[in-house]
Short mmCIF file of C-alpha atoms and ligand atoms in Angstrom, two decimals:
data_model
loop_
_atom_site.label_atom_id
_atom_site.label_comp_id
_atom_site.label_asym_id
_atom_site.label_seq_id
_atom_site.Cartn_x
_atom_site.Cartn_y
_atom_site.Cartn_z
CA MET W 1 -78.14 -32.56 12.58
CA THR W 2 -74.58 -32.15 11.83
CA ILE W 3 -74.06 -32.88 8.30
CA GLU W 4 -71.39 -35.45 7.38
CA ALA W 5 -71.98 -35.49 3.63
CA VAL W 6 -73.01 -32.96 1.34
CA LEU W 7 -74.06 -34.44 -2.35
CA ASN W 8 -75.39 -32.68 -5.71
CA VAL W 9 -78.09 -34.21 -7.85
CA ASP W 10 -78.24 -33.28 -11.45
CA LEU W 11 -82.18 -33.58 -12.74
CA ASP W 12 -81.47 -35.10 -15.80
CA GLY W 13 -79.82 -38.67 -17.33
CA PRO W 14 -80.60 -42.11 -18.90
CA ARG W 15 -83.74 -44.19 -18.59
CA ILE W 16 -83.62 -46.93 -15.76
CA ASN W 17 -84.95 -49.79 -17.53
CA ARG W 18 -87.54 -51.70 -15.71
CA HIS W 19 -86.22 -54.79 -16.32
CA LEU W 20 -82.93 -53.69 -13.67
CA TYR W 21 -86.15 -55.17 -11.55
CA GLY W 22 -85.89 -58.48 -12.99
CA HIS W 23 -86.24 -61.83 -11.63
CA PHE W 24 -85.18 -65.41 -11.94
CA ALA W 25 -86.72 -68.46 -11.21
CA GLU W 26 -84.69 -71.87 -11.23
CA HIS W 27 -86.47 -75.65 -10.75
CA LEU W 28 -83.54 -75.93 -7.66
CA GLY W 29 -84.80 -76.88 -4.58
CA ARG W 30 -88.36 -75.31 -3.45
CA CYS W 31 -88.51 -72.01 -6.15
CA ILE W 32 -90.90 -73.76 -8.88
CA TYR W 33 -92.19 -76.71 -6.70
CA GLY W 34 -93.87 -75.18 -3.37
CA GLY W 35 -92.71 -71.86 -4.24
CA PHE W 36 -94.55 -71.03 -7.00
CA TYR W 37 -96.17 -73.94 -7.95
CA VAL W 38 -98.15 -76.02 -5.55
CA GLY W 39 -100.15 -78.46 -8.22
CA GLU W 40 -103.46 -78.38 -9.36
CA ASP W 41 -104.30 -80.35 -6.46
CA SER W 42 -103.21 -78.51 -3.48
CA GLY W 43 -105.34 -76.92 -0.61
CA ILE W 44 -103.47 -73.63 -1.00
CA PRO W 45 -105.60 -71.03 -3.53
CA HIS W 46 -104.15 -71.39 -6.89
CA GLU W 47 -104.61 -71.28 -10.29
CA GLY W 48 -103.48 -74.02 -12.72
CA GLY W 49 -101.55 -74.81 -9.75
CA ILE W 50 -99.69 -71.95 -9.42
CA ARG W 51 -99.88 -70.28 -6.19
CA LEU W 52 -102.37 -66.96 -5.77
CA ASP W 53 -100.46 -65.54 -2.41
CA VAL W 54 -96.93 -65.23 -4.35
CA VAL W 55 -98.76 -64.09 -7.69
CA ASP W 56 -100.06 -61.43 -5.59
CA ALA W 57 -97.08 -60.29 -3.95
CA LEU W 58 -94.83 -60.07 -6.79
CA ARG W 59 -97.81 -58.32 -9.11
CA ALA W 60 -97.23 -55.42 -5.97
CA LEU W 61 -93.34 -55.28 -6.69
CA SER W 62 -94.57 -54.73 -10.45
CA ILE W 63 -91.97 -57.83 -11.53
CA PRO W 64 -90.84 -57.09 -14.88
CA ASN W 65 -90.12 -60.14 -16.39
CA LEU W 66 -88.87 -63.72 -14.46
CA ARG W 67 -85.68 -65.85 -16.18
CA TRP W 68 -86.69 -69.77 -16.79
CA PRO W 69 -85.94 -72.62 -16.47
CA GLY W 70 -82.14 -71.88 -15.29
CA GLY W 71 -79.36 -71.31 -14.42
CA CYS W 72 -77.39 -74.44 -14.44
CA PHE W 73 -80.50 -76.48 -15.04
CA ALA W 74 -81.54 -75.09 -18.31
CA ASP W 75 -78.48 -76.53 -19.93
CA GLU W 76 -79.95 -79.80 -19.03
CA TYR W 77 -83.60 -78.74 -19.70
CA HIS W 78 -85.09 -80.31 -22.78
CA TRP W 79 -88.62 -78.69 -23.03
CA ARG W 80 -90.69 -81.20 -25.22
CA ASP W 81 -90.36 -82.95 -21.52
CA GLY W 82 -92.31 -80.45 -19.98
CA ILE W 83 -95.73 -80.23 -22.77
CA GLY W 84 -98.75 -82.16 -23.21
CA PRO W 85 -100.51 -84.57 -20.56
CA LYS W 86 -98.75 -84.25 -17.42
CA ASP W 87 -98.94 -87.84 -16.10
CA GLU W 88 -97.55 -88.71 -19.20
CA ARG W 89 -94.48 -86.46 -19.63
CA PRO W 90 -91.10 -88.14 -18.25
CA VAL W 91 -89.49 -88.15 -15.25
CA MET W 92 -85.74 -86.85 -15.29
CA VAL W 93 -83.14 -86.30 -12.53
CA ASN W 94 -81.96 -82.72 -11.76
CA THR W 95 -78.46 -83.30 -11.55
CA HIS W 96 -77.05 -79.92 -10.27
CA TRP W 97 -79.66 -79.41 -7.73
CA GLY W 98 -80.02 -82.22 -5.36
CA ASP W 99 -79.55 -85.33 -7.56
CA VAL W 100 -83.42 -85.27 -6.88
CA GLU W 101 -86.17 -86.27 -9.78
CA GLU W 102 -88.20 -83.69 -11.38
CA ASN W 103 -91.41 -84.99 -12.96
CA ASN W 104 -91.72 -81.90 -15.48
CA HIS W 105 -95.45 -80.74 -14.34
CA PHE W 106 -94.27 -77.15 -14.05
CA GLY W 107 -93.10 -76.58 -17.68
CA THR W 108 -93.97 -74.05 -21.11
CA HIS W 109 -97.30 -73.62 -20.62
CA GLU W 110 -97.21 -73.35 -16.95
CA PHE W 111 -94.69 -70.85 -17.18
CA LEU W 112 -95.92 -68.83 -19.36
CA ALA W 113 -99.42 -68.91 -17.67
CA LEU W 114 -96.92 -67.94 -14.38
CA CYS W 115 -95.63 -64.90 -16.48
CA GLU W 116 -99.41 -64.04 -17.71
CA LEU W 117 -100.62 -63.76 -13.90
CA LEU W 118 -97.60 -61.97 -12.84
CA GLY W 119 -97.78 -59.43 -16.01
CA ALA W 120 -94.22 -59.87 -16.10
CA GLU W 121 -92.33 -60.63 -19.53
CA PRO W 122 -90.75 -64.50 -19.82
CA TYR W 123 -87.05 -64.55 -20.47
CA ILE W 124 -86.49 -68.27 -21.58
CA SER W 125 -82.95 -69.72 -21.06
CA GLY W 126 -82.27 -72.19 -23.89
CA ASN W 127 -80.35 -75.32 -23.47
CA VAL W 128 -76.70 -74.87 -25.08
CA GLY W 129 -75.16 -77.00 -23.32
CA SER W 130 -77.15 -80.31 -24.27
CA GLY W 131 -78.99 -79.65 -26.46
CA THR W 132 -79.29 -78.93 -30.12
CA VAL W 133 -79.67 -75.79 -32.20
CA ARG W 134 -82.70 -77.56 -33.78
CA GLU W 135 -84.13 -78.33 -30.76
CA MET W 136 -83.94 -74.85 -29.47
CA SER W 137 -85.34 -73.46 -33.04
CA ASP W 138 -87.97 -75.49 -32.32
CA TRP W 139 -89.09 -74.21 -29.29
CA VAL W 140 -89.07 -70.23 -30.59
CA GLU W 141 -91.39 -71.57 -33.09
CA TYR W 142 -93.55 -73.49 -30.50
CA LEU W 143 -93.26 -70.58 -28.27
CA THR W 144 -93.76 -67.63 -30.99
CA ARG W 145 -95.21 -68.72 -34.54
CA ALA W 146 -99.53 -68.15 -35.04
CA GLY W 147 -100.85 -70.09 -38.15
CA ASP W 148 -99.81 -73.22 -39.60
CA SER W 149 -96.69 -74.50 -38.95
CA PRO W 150 -95.25 -77.92 -36.84
CA MET W 151 -94.28 -76.35 -33.61
CA ALA W 152 -97.53 -73.67 -34.09
CA ARG W 153 -99.65 -77.38 -34.55
CA LEU W 154 -98.10 -78.60 -31.60
CA ARG W 155 -99.01 -76.13 -29.49
CA ALA W 156 -102.32 -76.22 -30.44
CA ALA W 157 -102.57 -79.79 -29.80
CA ASN W 158 -101.59 -78.98 -26.04
CA GLY W 159 -104.33 -76.26 -25.32
CA ARG W 160 -102.88 -72.93 -26.67
CA ALA W 161 -104.13 -71.80 -30.09
CA GLU W 162 -102.07 -67.84 -30.31
CA PRO W 163 -98.66 -67.82 -30.02
CA TRP W 164 -97.16 -65.88 -27.02
CA ARG W 165 -94.55 -63.36 -27.04
CA VAL W 166 -91.50 -63.63 -26.39
CA ARG W 167 -88.63 -61.19 -26.42
CA PHE W 168 -85.86 -62.02 -24.08
CA TRP W 169 -84.08 -65.29 -24.97
CA GLY W 170 -80.82 -66.70 -23.80
CA LEU W 171 -78.60 -68.42 -25.17
CA GLY W 172 -77.06 -70.96 -22.64
CA ASN W 173 -76.42 -70.15 -19.48
CA GLU W 174 -72.56 -70.16 -18.02
CA ALA W 175 -71.06 -71.92 -20.72
CA TRP W 176 -67.92 -71.41 -19.29
CA GLY W 177 -69.18 -73.72 -16.52
CA CYS W 178 -71.82 -75.86 -15.49
CA GLY W 179 -72.93 -74.83 -19.38
CA GLY W 180 -70.54 -76.99 -21.00
CA ASN W 181 -67.64 -76.06 -19.60
CA MET W 182 -66.52 -74.05 -23.13
CA THR W 183 -63.96 -71.54 -24.37
CA ALA W 184 -64.83 -67.98 -24.82
CA GLU W 185 -63.99 -69.04 -28.48
CA HIS W 186 -65.99 -71.89 -28.32
CA TYR W 187 -68.90 -70.56 -26.77
CA ALA W 188 -68.80 -67.39 -28.94
CA GLN W 189 -69.18 -69.31 -32.18
CA GLU W 190 -71.93 -71.60 -30.60
CA ALA W 191 -73.44 -68.19 -30.01
CA ARG W 192 -73.49 -67.36 -33.30
CA ARG W 193 -74.82 -70.59 -34.66
CA TYR W 194 -77.99 -71.01 -32.01
CA GLY W 195 -78.76 -67.21 -32.12
CA THR W 196 -78.83 -67.27 -36.13
CA TYR W 197 -81.86 -70.26 -35.95
CA CYS W 198 -83.79 -68.25 -33.19
CA ARG W 199 -86.36 -67.00 -35.98
CA ASP W 200 -88.26 -64.30 -35.41
CA HIS W 201 -91.78 -65.86 -36.46
CA GLY W 202 -94.21 -62.94 -37.63
CA ASP W 203 -93.90 -59.77 -35.47
CA ASN W 204 -92.21 -61.43 -32.24
CA ARG W 205 -88.73 -59.93 -32.19
CA LEU W 206 -86.52 -61.95 -29.90
CA TYR W 207 -83.58 -60.01 -27.93
CA LYS W 208 -80.89 -62.54 -27.84
CA ILE W 209 -78.71 -62.51 -24.60
CA ALA W 210 -75.55 -64.69 -24.90
CA ALA W 211 -74.13 -66.33 -21.97
CA GLY W 212 -71.53 -63.85 -20.54
CA ALA W 213 -69.08 -63.87 -17.73
CA ASN W 214 -68.23 -65.22 -14.45
CA GLY W 215 -67.43 -61.65 -12.03
CA ALA W 216 -64.12 -59.96 -13.36
CA ASP W 217 -63.38 -62.32 -16.63
CA TYR W 218 -63.12 -59.44 -18.89
CA ALA W 219 -61.84 -61.19 -21.43
CA TRP W 220 -64.89 -63.77 -22.18
CA THR W 221 -66.82 -60.37 -22.32
CA GLU W 222 -64.48 -59.05 -25.01
CA THR W 223 -64.50 -62.46 -27.00
CA LEU W 224 -68.26 -61.88 -27.31
CA MET W 225 -67.90 -58.51 -28.55
CA LYS W 226 -65.26 -59.34 -31.18
CA GLN W 227 -67.86 -62.14 -32.39
CA ILE W 228 -70.53 -59.57 -33.20
CA GLY W 229 -68.81 -56.54 -33.75
CA HIS W 230 -68.57 -56.79 -37.37
CA LEU W 231 -72.17 -58.19 -37.83
CA GLY W 232 -73.32 -54.80 -37.15
CA CYS W 233 -75.52 -54.69 -33.98
CA GLN W 234 -78.04 -52.06 -35.17
CA HIS W 235 -79.46 -54.94 -37.57
CA ILE W 236 -80.91 -56.06 -34.99
CA GLY W 237 -82.96 -58.83 -36.60
CA SER W 238 -79.78 -60.52 -38.12
CA THR W 239 -77.65 -60.08 -35.17
CA PRO W 240 -77.04 -63.80 -33.73
CA TYR W 241 -77.57 -61.94 -30.45
CA HIS W 242 -78.09 -58.31 -29.16
CA ALA W 243 -76.74 -58.83 -25.17
CA LEU W 244 -74.10 -60.17 -23.24
CA SER W 245 -75.02 -61.30 -19.67
CA LEU W 246 -72.94 -61.32 -16.51
CA HIS W 247 -73.47 -63.22 -13.18
CA TYR W 248 -71.76 -62.09 -10.00
CA TYR W 249 -72.82 -63.34 -6.59
CA THR W 250 -72.19 -62.19 -3.13
CA ILE W 251 -69.90 -64.31 -1.33
CA THR W 252 -67.99 -64.10 1.88
CA GLY W 253 -66.32 -66.31 3.80
CA PRO W 254 -63.23 -68.52 3.92
CA SER W 255 -63.89 -70.98 0.90
CA TRP W 256 -66.96 -72.44 -0.63
CA ASP W 257 -67.72 -74.91 2.12
CA ALA W 258 -67.80 -72.24 4.52
CA LYS W 259 -69.57 -69.09 3.15
CA GLY W 260 -70.88 -68.16 6.39
CA SER W 261 -74.44 -68.45 7.95
CA ALA W 262 -77.45 -65.56 6.77
CA THR W 263 -78.58 -64.94 10.18
CA ASP W 264 -75.80 -65.71 12.39
CA PHE W 265 -72.88 -63.18 11.64
CA GLY W 266 -70.97 -60.04 13.83
CA ALA W 267 -69.96 -56.42 12.72
CA ASP W 268 -67.28 -58.16 10.78
CA GLU W 269 -68.97 -60.66 8.62
CA HIS W 270 -71.49 -57.71 7.94
CA TYR W 271 -69.04 -55.42 6.34
CA ALA W 272 -67.15 -58.19 4.25
CA THR W 273 -70.48 -58.83 2.67
CA MET W 274 -70.91 -54.98 1.90
CA LEU W 275 -67.43 -54.89 0.70
CA ALA W 276 -68.43 -57.64 -1.88
CA ALA W 277 -71.39 -56.06 -2.79
CA ALA W 278 -70.12 -52.84 -3.36
CA ARG W 279 -67.67 -54.50 -5.84
CA VAL W 280 -70.73 -55.07 -8.42
CA GLU W 281 -69.66 -51.39 -9.58
CA GLU W 282 -66.20 -52.21 -10.06
CA LEU W 283 -67.77 -55.34 -12.27
CA VAL W 284 -70.10 -53.33 -14.44
CA ALA W 285 -68.11 -50.34 -14.92
CA GLY W 286 -65.24 -52.37 -16.02
CA HIS W 287 -67.21 -54.53 -18.34
CA ALA W 288 -68.84 -51.93 -19.94
CA ALA W 289 -65.69 -50.44 -20.94
CA VAL W 290 -64.76 -53.24 -23.00
CA MET W 291 -67.92 -53.05 -24.41
CA ASP W 292 -67.40 -49.29 -25.38
CA CYS W 293 -64.58 -50.18 -27.19
CA TYR W 294 -66.74 -52.64 -29.68
CA ASP W 295 -69.35 -50.80 -29.17
CA PRO W 296 -69.46 -46.99 -28.39
CA SER W 297 -73.08 -46.15 -29.12
CA LYS W 298 -74.16 -48.53 -26.56
CA SER W 299 -76.42 -51.00 -28.57
CA VAL W 300 -75.67 -53.75 -26.85
CA GLY W 301 -77.02 -54.25 -23.67
CA LEU W 302 -75.22 -55.63 -20.75
CA VAL W 303 -77.51 -58.07 -18.43
CA LEU W 304 -76.62 -58.57 -15.12
CA ASP W 305 -79.09 -62.34 -14.89
CA GLU W 306 -77.71 -63.51 -11.64
CA TRP W 307 -76.81 -61.79 -8.53
CA GLY W 308 -77.29 -61.69 -4.78
CA THR W 309 -75.97 -63.27 -1.43
CA TRP W 310 -74.98 -66.52 -1.73
CA PHE W 311 -74.61 -68.26 2.09
CA ASP W 312 -74.76 -71.03 3.78
CA VAL W 313 -77.96 -72.97 3.60
CA GLU W 314 -79.89 -73.26 6.88
CA PRO W 315 -79.24 -75.91 9.25
CA GLY W 316 -81.40 -79.39 8.61
CA THR W 317 -81.92 -78.11 5.03
CA HIS W 318 -81.00 -79.97 1.60
CA PRO W 319 -77.53 -78.72 0.73
CA GLY W 320 -78.66 -78.98 -2.84
CA PHE W 321 -81.27 -76.76 -2.35
CA LEU W 322 -79.80 -73.34 -1.50
CA TYR W 323 -82.20 -72.26 0.87
CA GLN W 324 -81.26 -69.44 3.18
CA GLN W 325 -82.88 -67.02 5.21
CA ASN W 326 -83.06 -62.91 4.28
CA THR W 327 -82.45 -60.24 7.27
CA LEU W 328 -82.02 -56.78 6.90
CA ARG W 329 -78.04 -57.54 5.73
CA ASP W 330 -79.14 -58.59 2.52
CA ALA W 331 -82.02 -56.06 2.24
CA LEU W 332 -78.71 -53.46 2.33
CA VAL W 333 -77.16 -55.74 -0.40
CA ALA W 334 -79.87 -54.94 -2.73
CA SER W 335 -80.54 -50.93 -2.67
CA VAL W 336 -76.36 -51.21 -2.89
CA HIS W 337 -76.82 -53.20 -6.30
CA PHE W 338 -79.49 -50.72 -6.97
CA ASP W 339 -77.58 -47.78 -6.49
CA VAL W 340 -75.37 -48.87 -9.23
CA PHE W 341 -77.86 -50.15 -11.33
CA HIS W 342 -79.38 -46.48 -11.57
CA ARG W 343 -75.67 -45.25 -12.54
CA HIS W 344 -74.94 -47.43 -14.99
CA ALA W 345 -78.22 -47.41 -16.39
CA ASP W 346 -76.98 -46.26 -20.25
CA ARG W 347 -75.11 -49.82 -20.89
CA LEU W 348 -76.94 -52.04 -17.89
CA VAL W 349 -80.44 -53.22 -19.28
CA MET W 350 -81.69 -55.72 -17.12
CA ALA W 351 -80.88 -57.59 -13.76
CA ASN W 352 -82.42 -60.96 -12.23
CA ILE W 353 -82.02 -61.64 -8.53
CA ALA W 354 -81.43 -65.03 -7.64
CA GLN W 355 -83.77 -66.09 -7.19
CA THR W 356 -87.52 -65.15 -6.25
CA VAL W 357 -88.71 -67.94 -3.69
CA ASN W 358 -87.14 -69.96 -1.20
CA VAL W 359 -83.63 -69.51 -2.84
CA LEU W 360 -80.58 -67.80 -2.37
CA GLN W 361 -81.43 -64.27 -1.79
CA ALA W 362 -85.49 -64.52 -1.84
CA MET W 363 -88.19 -62.25 -1.92
CA ILE W 364 -90.15 -64.41 -0.39
CA LEU W 365 -90.00 -67.53 1.66
CA THR W 366 -93.01 -70.16 2.06
CA ASP W 367 -93.06 -72.54 5.12
CA PRO W 368 -93.42 -76.27 3.94
CA ASP W 369 -95.29 -77.15 7.08
CA SER W 370 -97.73 -74.46 7.47
CA ASN W 371 -97.79 -73.05 4.13
CA ALA W 372 -97.35 -69.47 5.28
CA MET W 373 -96.01 -67.44 2.93
CA VAL W 374 -93.40 -64.48 4.31
CA LEU W 375 -92.13 -61.86 2.80
CA THR W 376 -87.96 -61.13 3.04
CA PRO W 377 -86.00 -57.78 4.05
CA THR W 378 -85.34 -58.09 0.07
CA TYR W 379 -89.45 -58.24 -1.01
CA HIS W 380 -89.33 -54.70 0.95
CA VAL W 381 -86.38 -53.34 -1.14
CA PHE W 382 -87.90 -54.08 -4.15
CA ALA W 383 -90.99 -52.33 -2.82
CA MET W 384 -90.08 -49.36 -2.01
CA ASN W 385 -87.50 -48.92 -5.22
CA ARG W 386 -90.51 -49.43 -7.31
CA GLY W 387 -90.63 -46.08 -8.51
CA HIS W 388 -87.07 -45.74 -10.36
CA GLN W 389 -88.65 -48.35 -12.89
CA ASP W 390 -88.55 -46.69 -16.00
CA ALA W 391 -87.36 -43.33 -14.51
CA THR W 392 -84.52 -41.09 -15.61
CA ALA W 393 -81.75 -41.73 -13.35
CA LEU W 394 -80.09 -38.64 -11.84
CA ARG W 395 -76.40 -37.82 -11.87
CA VAL W 396 -75.28 -37.84 -7.84
CA ASP W 397 -72.16 -35.38 -7.65
CA LEU W 398 -70.55 -35.43 -4.09
CA ARG W 399 -69.79 -32.16 -2.94
CA THR W 400 -68.13 -33.40 0.59
CA PRO W 401 -66.75 -36.87 1.03
CA LEU W 402 -68.83 -39.71 2.58
CA PRO W 403 -68.14 -41.81 5.13
CA VAL W 404 -66.04 -44.29 4.74
CA ARG W 405 -64.53 -47.16 7.02
CA PRO W 406 -61.94 -50.01 6.36
CA VAL W 407 -62.30 -53.62 5.66
CA GLY W 408 -59.67 -55.67 5.88
CA ASP W 409 -57.05 -53.83 3.36
CA ALA W 410 -60.09 -51.73 1.51
CA THR W 411 -61.96 -49.10 2.32
CA LEU W 412 -66.08 -49.16 2.29
CA THR W 413 -67.83 -46.02 1.34
CA THR W 414 -70.70 -46.98 3.98
CA VAL W 415 -73.31 -44.68 2.66
CA SER W 416 -74.76 -45.33 -1.29
CA MET W 417 -77.47 -43.66 -2.78
CA SER W 418 -79.01 -43.13 -6.04
CA ALA W 419 -81.75 -40.71 -7.67
CA SER W 420 -84.50 -40.72 -10.38
CA ARG W 421 -87.54 -38.65 -11.39
CA LYS W 422 -90.36 -39.94 -13.12
CA ASP W 423 -93.98 -38.42 -14.12
CA GLY W 424 -92.96 -35.08 -11.71
CA ARG W 425 -91.66 -37.06 -8.81
CA LEU W 426 -88.53 -37.37 -7.21
CA LEU W 427 -87.55 -40.85 -5.62
CA VAL W 428 -84.12 -41.09 -3.85
CA SER W 429 -82.95 -43.83 -2.12
CA LEU W 430 -80.30 -44.14 0.73
CA SER W 431 -78.71 -46.64 2.81
CA ASN W 432 -76.83 -46.55 5.65
CA LEU W 433 -74.66 -49.66 5.26
CA GLY W 434 -73.23 -48.72 8.94
CA ALA W 435 -73.36 -51.19 11.73
CA GLU W 436 -73.29 -48.74 14.83
CA ALA W 437 -73.28 -44.65 13.57
CA ALA W 438 -75.83 -42.91 12.15
CA ALA W 439 -74.99 -40.75 9.50
CA ASP W 440 -76.69 -37.60 7.71
CA VAL W 441 -77.06 -36.27 4.35
CA GLU W 442 -77.51 -33.14 2.55
CA ILE W 443 -78.78 -33.43 -0.75
CA GLU W 444 -78.61 -30.14 -2.81
CA LEU W 445 -81.05 -30.79 -5.74
CA ARG W 446 -79.62 -28.53 -9.03
CA GLY W 447 -82.16 -27.41 -11.57
CA GLY W 448 -85.47 -27.97 -9.34
CA ALA W 449 -87.19 -28.01 -5.82
CA VAL W 450 -89.25 -30.46 -4.03
CA THR W 451 -92.34 -30.33 -2.26
CA ALA W 452 -94.43 -32.62 -0.27
CA VAL W 453 -91.59 -34.91 0.70
CA ASP W 454 -92.75 -38.10 2.09
CA ALA W 455 -89.99 -40.75 3.60
CA ARG W 456 -90.17 -44.53 4.40
CA ILE W 457 -87.12 -46.22 6.30
CA LEU W 458 -86.44 -50.40 6.34
CA THR W 459 -84.92 -50.95 9.53
CA SER W 460 -84.73 -52.91 12.95
CA GLY W 461 -82.59 -53.35 16.17
CA ALA W 462 -80.28 -55.58 14.51
CA LEU W 463 -78.80 -56.34 11.54
CA PRO W 464 -79.37 -60.81 11.88
CA ASP W 465 -82.91 -58.93 12.14
CA HIS W 466 -85.62 -61.31 10.00
CA ASN W 467 -89.12 -62.30 9.28
CA THR W 468 -90.85 -65.54 10.15
CA PRO W 469 -94.14 -67.02 9.35
CA GLN W 470 -94.46 -66.56 13.31
CA ALA W 471 -93.07 -63.00 13.34
CA PRO W 472 -93.51 -61.56 9.88
CA SER W 473 -93.05 -58.26 9.99
CA VAL W 474 -89.69 -57.73 12.26
CA VAL W 475 -88.15 -56.11 8.83
CA ALA W 476 -90.63 -54.30 7.20
CA PRO W 477 -91.20 -50.67 6.36
CA ARG W 478 -92.73 -47.78 8.05
CA ALA W 479 -92.75 -43.56 7.63
CA HIS W 480 -89.73 -42.09 8.67
CA ASP W 481 -89.72 -38.46 10.05
CA GLY W 482 -86.02 -37.88 9.64
CA VAL W 483 -86.25 -35.96 6.13
CA THR W 484 -86.78 -32.11 6.12
CA VAL W 485 -86.73 -29.73 3.17
CA ASP W 486 -85.40 -26.33 3.35
CA ALA W 487 -84.96 -24.22 -0.45
CA GLY W 488 -84.03 -26.94 -2.94
CA ARG W 489 -82.28 -28.81 -0.11
CA LEU W 490 -83.09 -32.13 1.38
CA ARG W 491 -81.79 -33.46 5.26
CA VAL W 492 -82.07 -37.06 5.56
CA HIS W 493 -81.27 -38.57 8.67
CA LEU W 494 -80.63 -42.15 7.91
CA PRO W 495 -80.28 -44.89 11.10
CA ALA W 496 -77.32 -46.99 11.51
CA HIS W 497 -78.24 -50.33 9.03
CA SER W 498 -81.13 -48.58 7.30
CA PHE W 499 -82.37 -47.64 4.15
CA VAL W 500 -84.67 -44.84 3.60
CA THR W 501 -86.66 -43.71 0.51
CA VAL W 502 -87.76 -40.17 -0.02
CA THR W 503 -90.36 -38.95 -2.41
CA GLY W 504 -91.52 -35.43 -3.56
CA ALA W 505 -93.12 -33.38 -6.03
CA LEU W 506 -90.56 -31.50 -8.08
O1 AHR J 608 -78.56 -69.28 -8.92
C1 AHR J 608 -77.95 -70.62 -8.67
C2 AHR J 608 -76.94 -71.37 -9.61
O2 AHR J 608 -75.68 -70.32 -9.79
C3 AHR J 608 -77.64 -71.06 -10.86
O3 AHR J 608 -77.96 -71.95 -11.32
C4 AHR J 608 -75.80 -70.95 -12.15
O4 AHR J 608 -76.12 -70.28 -13.06
C5 AHR J 608 -75.17 -69.88 -10.59
O5 AHR J 608 -74.16 -70.76 -10.70
#
């Protein structure tokens, strides 16, 4: 084996917050209706209308949190429309996504029931764009207040006496765009005002997340940081918000109307996608650097609550429903993101892929005709990386340069890697983004040795390969025998376009 890259791994670092493996479900296309929720009269096995095969598949990922109800939908969602008897709930038009009617059958109680089934923490995005401070404040009371109060009584009348525990609370979404087209200065004031009236009831403690920047808008982050700096972020109860979000999608193609097909692409488009995905590192590092100026102790969190690929919708599907297939290329986009998340675990506290079922870079696709459920290549990356949740991130240093290739005017590093340790186990994730050539990597563990190595690989014959109801396991993990261990050194063979995880006892 000719070793192309030598890397050192230090066996200490910050904790990888499990919430970096978070999810996002919006009232958009077939994510909620037909994806998570099939209704109480469905022939598909369900509990209270919630699809159980989807729940089981996500539980297997140890899904830590689920963001809802949007996205752009959050800023036109009025929570009172989604409580009480279903046949009395008002119908609205989902103007952002498909201009279709929304019957509000999936509302607060259904979402919290879904979170309970998943064993996931709810992350609720409140409506700043078209709502009111009172409406948001009442929703928090409805969800989290025990005992006697107007909202607690209303909740009990709707069948739930006990409050839920809700920690993660979004103060609007994309306030610079669909969430109200605000300036950063105006939104920062709004976030302070809304955040002030989202109260901690009883022992429920909200972790309030202000709607953050789009991509490289560092000025937005700076404006939000200036607004809370002097309030003292350490005093968590009195702080109007505790974290800022960031949205970054992997988008290529010449224009918004021609982002490229999810499945019909060549090597050039593949590399352009990898380059766009890898850019998340520059963005996370850039926003973290701005936050460091105002908050060197890193008490304010950065939350990448929307990320993933965004391609053209599948031919013949509703353009407003954002349904796309998911290939091995998407899997590599996910693995590159996780490597970045692990490297920035000291500031990045949560991330949410968009979106969990049937929308954009989904984990799960459900077939509207056969009702079959398909696990995507991206799902398998979440599964193979599960052991990184709440593990200690390990620093990886390069002793020799990693392989690179030019992509347009830029240079793409074609091997990506990260590592963590937890409970005496080492987990190393490695991706070969190269479309044609294999890569061999040697890893030297500083401060320890590893034994009993076990490796898994996700790859297939071609990058556009994907899973369908007819062929559900074209891209699925299997055992990998291309790993050897010798005196504290791991040697890993990475076939072209592959994702490999190596676990070992420390
Ligand atoms: O995930 C789809 C949409 O992308 C979300 O609703 C919005 O926040 C973003 O622009």
